[in-house]
Amino acid sequence: MQEKLEIRICHLYAHFLNIYGDRGNILTLVKRSEWRGISAEVTAFGLGDKLDIGKHDIYFIGGGQDKQQQVIAEDLQRHKKALQEATDAGAVILSICGGYQLLGHYYRPHEGPELPGLSLIDAHTVAGNKRMIGNVVVKREDGSTLVGFENHSGKTFLGASKALGQVTTGNGNNGQDELEGVAEKTIFGTYLHGSLLPKNPHFADHLIALALKRRYGEIALSSLDDSFELSAHQRALTLPA
Ligand code: GLN
């Protein structure tokens, strides 16, 4: 009798960094797990909360305006070591835009102090002079594509960390080096709102499989009828930047 699989998700600063509907990523992870008989538990994590390291399989941090980032950046520093240990032990992080920016060494906004990042990825972000807004298509090394919507002024520059993929439509990390996001072991960051996962079911499943691997080893996920999601993906591939 196979043990009942479970996925435990920690939604970091759920009430602060939830701009542009990024919580849709949480809903997608939960539904795509439950559709396969995998139970999903979501913990909304807030300022001052204690991180129960070792418990969670996926950490999600969404996007937010500079002022929300300024509020949580200091609190996030309290969990720097714990999140490093969690990801070293195979926990997954999915970070979107403002949350992604705080995974690097720092985010230097237009106004106010430079915000310290977690240095979980080798990257830094500085505020640009124009907002990068519009549709984005990313081509990954395996030939798959990711689609979404960007709205940021921050320009992220990667050091040794690998990009999520190559931008074929839109700006991506900084509108200069044609790179988008970051994919560093089990740590993923991207500027793609939308939210990201509903129209990118293959990537959602990749994250679920990675998260399950932490406690159960390699799990082959059963396939789902993704005709609706993939038709939305195909349509998004044709949208202008
Ligand atoms: N405040 C950051 C920027 O403008 C992130 C915005 C966001 O999360 N969409 O670059």
Short mmCIF file of C-alpha atoms and ligand atoms in Angstrom, two decimals:
data_model
loop_
_atom_site.label_atom_id
_atom_site.label_comp_id
_atom_site.label_asym_id
_atom_site.label_seq_id
_atom_site.Cartn_x
_atom_site.Cartn_y
_atom_site.Cartn_z
CA MET A 1 0.00 0.00 0.00
CA GLN A 2 1.74 3.20 -1.17
CA GLU A 3 1.96 5.82 1.57
CA LYS A 4 -0.26 8.87 1.06
CA LEU A 5 1.89 11.54 -0.55
CA GLU A 6 1.70 15.05 0.83
CA ILE A 7 3.18 18.38 -0.21
CA ARG A 8 3.73 21.13 2.36
CA ILE A 9 3.85 24.69 1.02
CA CYS A 10 4.98 27.77 2.95
CA HIS A 11 3.59 31.01 1.50
CA LEU A 12 6.14 33.57 2.67
CA TYR A 13 4.66 36.98 3.55
CA ALA A 14 1.37 35.89 1.99
CA HIS A 15 -0.41 39.10 2.96
CA PHE A 16 2.38 41.44 1.83
CA LEU A 17 3.84 40.05 -1.37
CA ASN A 18 0.74 39.10 -3.28
CA ILE A 19 0.56 41.65 -6.04
CA TYR A 20 -0.73 40.80 -9.55
CA GLY A 21 -2.45 37.62 -8.30
CA ASP A 22 0.73 35.67 -7.59
CA ARG A 23 -1.17 33.51 -5.10
CA GLY A 24 -2.54 31.78 -8.20
CA ASN A 25 0.72 29.85 -8.13
CA ILE A 26 -0.17 28.40 -4.74
CA LEU A 27 -3.64 27.44 -6.01
CA THR A 28 -2.07 25.67 -9.00
CA LEU A 29 0.39 23.68 -6.89
CA VAL A 30 -2.45 22.64 -4.56
CA LYS A 31 -4.91 21.66 -7.30
CA ARG A 32 -2.37 19.81 -9.47
CA SER A 33 -1.35 17.85 -6.39
CA GLU A 34 -4.90 17.11 -5.24
CA TRP A 35 -5.97 16.06 -8.74
CA ARG A 36 -3.39 13.31 -8.34
CA GLY A 37 -4.47 12.28 -4.85
CA ILE A 38 -1.52 14.09 -3.26
CA SER A 39 -2.63 16.11 -0.25
CA ALA A 40 -1.42 19.70 -0.06
CA GLU A 41 -1.03 21.83 3.04
CA VAL A 42 -0.43 25.60 2.81
CA THR A 43 0.99 27.68 5.67
CA ALA A 44 0.59 31.46 5.37
CA PHE A 45 3.78 32.89 6.88
CA GLY A 46 3.94 36.49 8.13
CA LEU A 47 6.16 39.11 9.72
CA GLY A 48 7.63 37.92 13.02
CA ASP A 49 6.59 34.30 12.45
CA LYS A 50 8.96 31.44 13.30
CA LEU A 51 10.00 29.34 10.30
CA ASP A 52 9.45 25.64 10.97
CA ILE A 53 12.47 24.51 8.97
CA GLY A 54 12.43 20.91 7.84
CA LYS A 55 8.64 20.97 7.56
CA HIS A 56 8.08 22.58 4.18
CA ASP A 57 8.73 21.15 0.73
CA ILE A 58 8.09 24.37 -1.21
CA TYR A 59 8.56 28.00 -0.21
CA PHE A 60 6.70 30.57 -2.31
CA ILE A 61 7.36 34.31 -2.23
CA GLY A 62 5.40 36.63 -4.52
CA GLY A 63 5.85 40.08 -5.93
CA GLY A 64 5.26 43.48 -4.38
CA GLN A 65 5.93 47.16 -4.72
CA ASP A 66 9.14 48.63 -3.30
CA LYS A 67 7.38 49.68 -0.09
CA GLN A 68 6.19 46.13 0.64
CA GLN A 69 9.67 44.85 -0.07
CA GLN A 70 11.14 47.38 2.37
CA VAL A 71 8.78 46.12 5.08
CA ILE A 72 9.66 42.44 4.73
CA ALA A 73 13.36 42.61 3.72
CA GLU A 74 14.56 42.98 7.34
CA ASP A 75 12.29 40.18 8.60
CA LEU A 76 13.42 37.92 5.76
CA GLN A 77 17.04 38.33 6.88
CA ARG A 78 16.11 36.51 10.13
CA HIS A 79 15.50 33.39 8.06
CA LYS A 80 18.55 33.56 5.80
CA LYS A 81 20.40 30.62 7.39
CA ALA A 82 17.27 28.51 7.76
CA LEU A 83 16.27 28.96 4.11
CA GLN A 84 19.84 28.18 2.99
CA GLU A 85 19.72 24.94 5.02
CA ALA A 86 16.24 24.10 3.73
CA THR A 87 17.24 24.51 0.07
CA ASP A 88 20.53 22.68 0.66
CA ALA A 89 18.35 19.81 1.89
CA GLY A 90 16.24 19.88 -1.27
CA ALA A 91 13.36 22.23 -0.45
CA VAL A 92 12.09 24.19 -3.46
CA ILE A 93 11.76 27.97 -3.64
CA LEU A 94 9.58 29.67 -6.25
CA SER A 95 9.98 33.44 -6.15
CA ILE A 96 8.25 36.04 -8.29
CA CYS A 97 9.53 39.53 -9.11
CA GLY A 98 9.90 41.44 -5.81
CA GLY A 99 10.33 38.16 -3.94
CA TYR A 100 12.86 37.01 -6.56
CA GLN A 101 14.83 40.25 -6.20
CA LEU A 102 15.27 39.57 -2.47
CA LEU A 103 16.85 36.15 -3.09
CA GLY A 104 19.94 37.86 -4.53
CA HIS A 105 22.59 39.89 -2.69
CA TYR A 106 20.63 43.18 -2.66
CA TYR A 107 17.89 45.25 -4.28
CA ARG A 108 18.71 48.95 -4.71
CA PRO A 109 15.36 50.76 -5.23
CA HIS A 110 15.02 54.31 -6.58
CA GLU A 111 14.24 55.69 -3.16
CA GLY A 112 15.19 54.56 0.29
CA PRO A 113 17.98 52.30 1.49
CA GLU A 114 19.47 49.37 -0.38
CA LEU A 115 17.58 46.24 0.70
CA PRO A 116 19.69 43.26 1.77
CA GLY A 117 18.90 39.98 0.02
CA LEU A 118 19.37 36.37 1.11
CA SER A 119 22.28 35.66 -1.29
CA LEU A 120 20.66 32.32 -2.08
CA ILE A 121 21.45 33.13 -5.71
CA ASP A 122 24.38 35.01 -7.19
CA ALA A 123 22.50 38.06 -8.45
CA HIS A 124 21.80 41.69 -7.64
CA THR A 125 19.04 44.10 -8.63
CA VAL A 126 19.02 47.86 -9.20
CA ALA A 127 16.00 50.02 -10.01
CA GLY A 128 15.86 50.99 -13.69
CA ASN A 129 14.56 54.22 -15.21
CA LYS A 130 11.63 52.64 -17.02
CA ARG A 131 9.05 50.12 -15.99
CA MET A 132 9.21 46.90 -18.00
CA ILE A 133 5.59 45.95 -18.57
CA GLY A 134 4.15 43.42 -20.99
CA ASN A 135 3.97 39.84 -22.15
CA VAL A 136 7.03 37.62 -21.84
CA VAL A 137 8.02 34.34 -23.50
CA VAL A 138 11.01 32.40 -22.19
CA LYS A 139 12.74 29.53 -23.99
CA ARG A 140 14.36 27.03 -21.64
CA GLU A 141 17.42 24.84 -22.32
CA ASP A 142 15.19 21.74 -22.74
CA GLY A 143 13.25 23.53 -25.48
CA SER A 144 10.17 24.13 -23.35
CA THR A 145 8.66 27.61 -23.07
CA LEU A 146 7.29 29.67 -20.21
CA VAL A 147 4.76 32.45 -20.71
CA GLY A 148 3.70 35.26 -18.40
CA PHE A 149 3.42 38.98 -17.79
CA GLU A 150 6.07 41.32 -16.40
CA ASN A 151 5.70 44.59 -14.50
CA HIS A 152 8.90 45.77 -12.83
CA SER A 153 11.45 48.57 -12.85
CA GLY A 154 14.12 46.51 -11.13
CA LYS A 155 16.89 45.15 -13.34
CA THR A 156 18.38 41.87 -12.12
CA PHE A 157 21.88 40.84 -13.18
CA LEU A 158 23.04 37.27 -12.62
CA GLY A 159 26.57 36.36 -11.57
CA ALA A 160 27.37 32.63 -11.50
CA SER A 161 23.71 31.58 -11.10
CA LYS A 162 21.98 30.12 -14.16
CA ALA A 163 19.08 31.83 -15.86
CA LEU A 164 15.66 30.21 -16.06
CA GLY A 165 15.89 30.73 -19.81
CA GLN A 166 16.33 33.01 -22.79
CA VAL A 167 13.80 35.79 -23.42
CA THR A 168 12.19 35.60 -26.88
CA THR A 169 9.42 38.12 -26.17
CA GLY A 170 9.62 40.93 -23.61
CA ASN A 171 12.44 42.15 -21.31
CA GLY A 172 13.06 39.53 -18.65
CA ASN A 173 15.68 40.16 -15.97
CA ASN A 174 16.91 43.51 -17.21
CA GLY A 175 16.00 44.13 -20.86
CA GLN A 176 19.70 43.97 -21.82
CA ASP A 177 21.17 40.44 -21.64
CA GLU A 178 18.10 38.58 -22.96
CA LEU A 179 18.03 36.40 -19.84
CA GLU A 180 15.02 35.79 -17.64
CA GLY A 181 14.83 34.55 -14.08
CA VAL A 182 17.08 32.14 -12.27
CA ALA A 183 17.23 28.37 -11.90
CA GLU A 184 19.76 27.35 -9.27
CA LYS A 185 19.36 23.73 -8.03
CA THR A 186 15.87 23.83 -6.42
CA ILE A 187 15.69 27.62 -6.31
CA PHE A 188 13.65 29.36 -9.03
CA GLY A 189 13.00 33.03 -9.55
CA THR A 190 11.21 34.85 -12.33
CA TYR A 191 9.63 38.13 -13.32
CA LEU A 192 6.68 36.26 -14.79
CA HIS A 193 3.39 37.18 -13.16
CA GLY A 194 0.16 35.97 -14.66
CA SER A 195 0.16 34.07 -12.41
CA LEU A 196 2.99 31.97 -13.74
CA LEU A 197 1.98 28.36 -13.08
CA PRO A 198 -1.60 27.99 -14.45
CA LYS A 199 -0.44 28.57 -18.05
CA ASN A 200 2.81 26.63 -17.52
CA PRO A 201 1.55 23.24 -16.22
CA HIS A 202 4.78 21.44 -17.16
CA PHE A 203 6.76 23.79 -14.93
CA ALA A 204 4.22 23.46 -12.10
CA ASP A 205 4.62 19.67 -12.28
CA HIS A 206 8.42 20.00 -12.31
CA LEU A 207 8.21 21.92 -9.02
CA ILE A 208 5.78 19.41 -7.50
CA ALA A 209 8.02 16.47 -8.46
CA LEU A 210 11.09 18.26 -7.02
CA ALA A 211 9.21 19.02 -3.80
CA LEU A 212 8.06 15.39 -3.39
CA LYS A 213 11.61 14.15 -4.04
CA ARG A 214 12.75 15.80 -0.80
CA ARG A 215 10.84 13.33 1.36
CA TYR A 216 9.83 10.48 -0.97
CA GLY A 217 12.57 10.21 -3.63
CA GLU A 218 11.82 10.21 -7.37
CA ILE A 219 8.05 10.23 -7.99
CA ALA A 220 6.62 9.89 -11.52
CA LEU A 221 3.56 12.14 -11.55
CA SER A 222 0.47 10.81 -13.34
CA SER A 223 -0.48 12.91 -16.37
CA LEU A 224 -3.44 15.29 -16.27
CA ASP A 225 -5.70 16.59 -19.05
CA ASP A 226 -3.91 19.91 -19.65
CA SER A 227 -5.70 20.75 -22.89
CA PHE A 228 -7.20 23.93 -21.42
CA GLU A 229 -3.93 25.08 -19.82
CA LEU A 230 -1.91 24.33 -22.94
CA SER A 231 -4.32 26.17 -25.21
CA ALA A 232 -3.86 29.22 -22.96
CA HIS A 233 -0.08 28.67 -23.17
CA GLN A 234 -0.16 28.44 -26.96
CA ARG A 235 -2.25 31.62 -27.21
CA ALA A 236 0.16 33.46 -24.89
CA LEU A 237 3.05 32.47 -27.17
CA THR A 238 1.51 34.61 -29.91
CA LEU A 239 0.97 37.76 -27.83
CA PRO A 240 3.13 40.83 -28.53
CA ALA A 241 5.52 42.10 -25.82
N1 GLN B 1 9.26 46.67 -6.74
C1 GLN B 1 9.92 45.79 -7.68
C2 GLN B 1 10.14 46.46 -9.06
O1 GLN B 1 9.39 47.33 -9.42
C3 GLN B 1 9.14 44.51 -7.88
C4 GLN B 1 7.78 44.74 -8.52
C5 GLN B 1 6.96 43.47 -8.57
O2 GLN B 1 7.04 42.62 -7.70
N2 GLN B 1 6.13 43.36 -9.64
O3 GLN B 1 11.03 46.05 -9.78
#
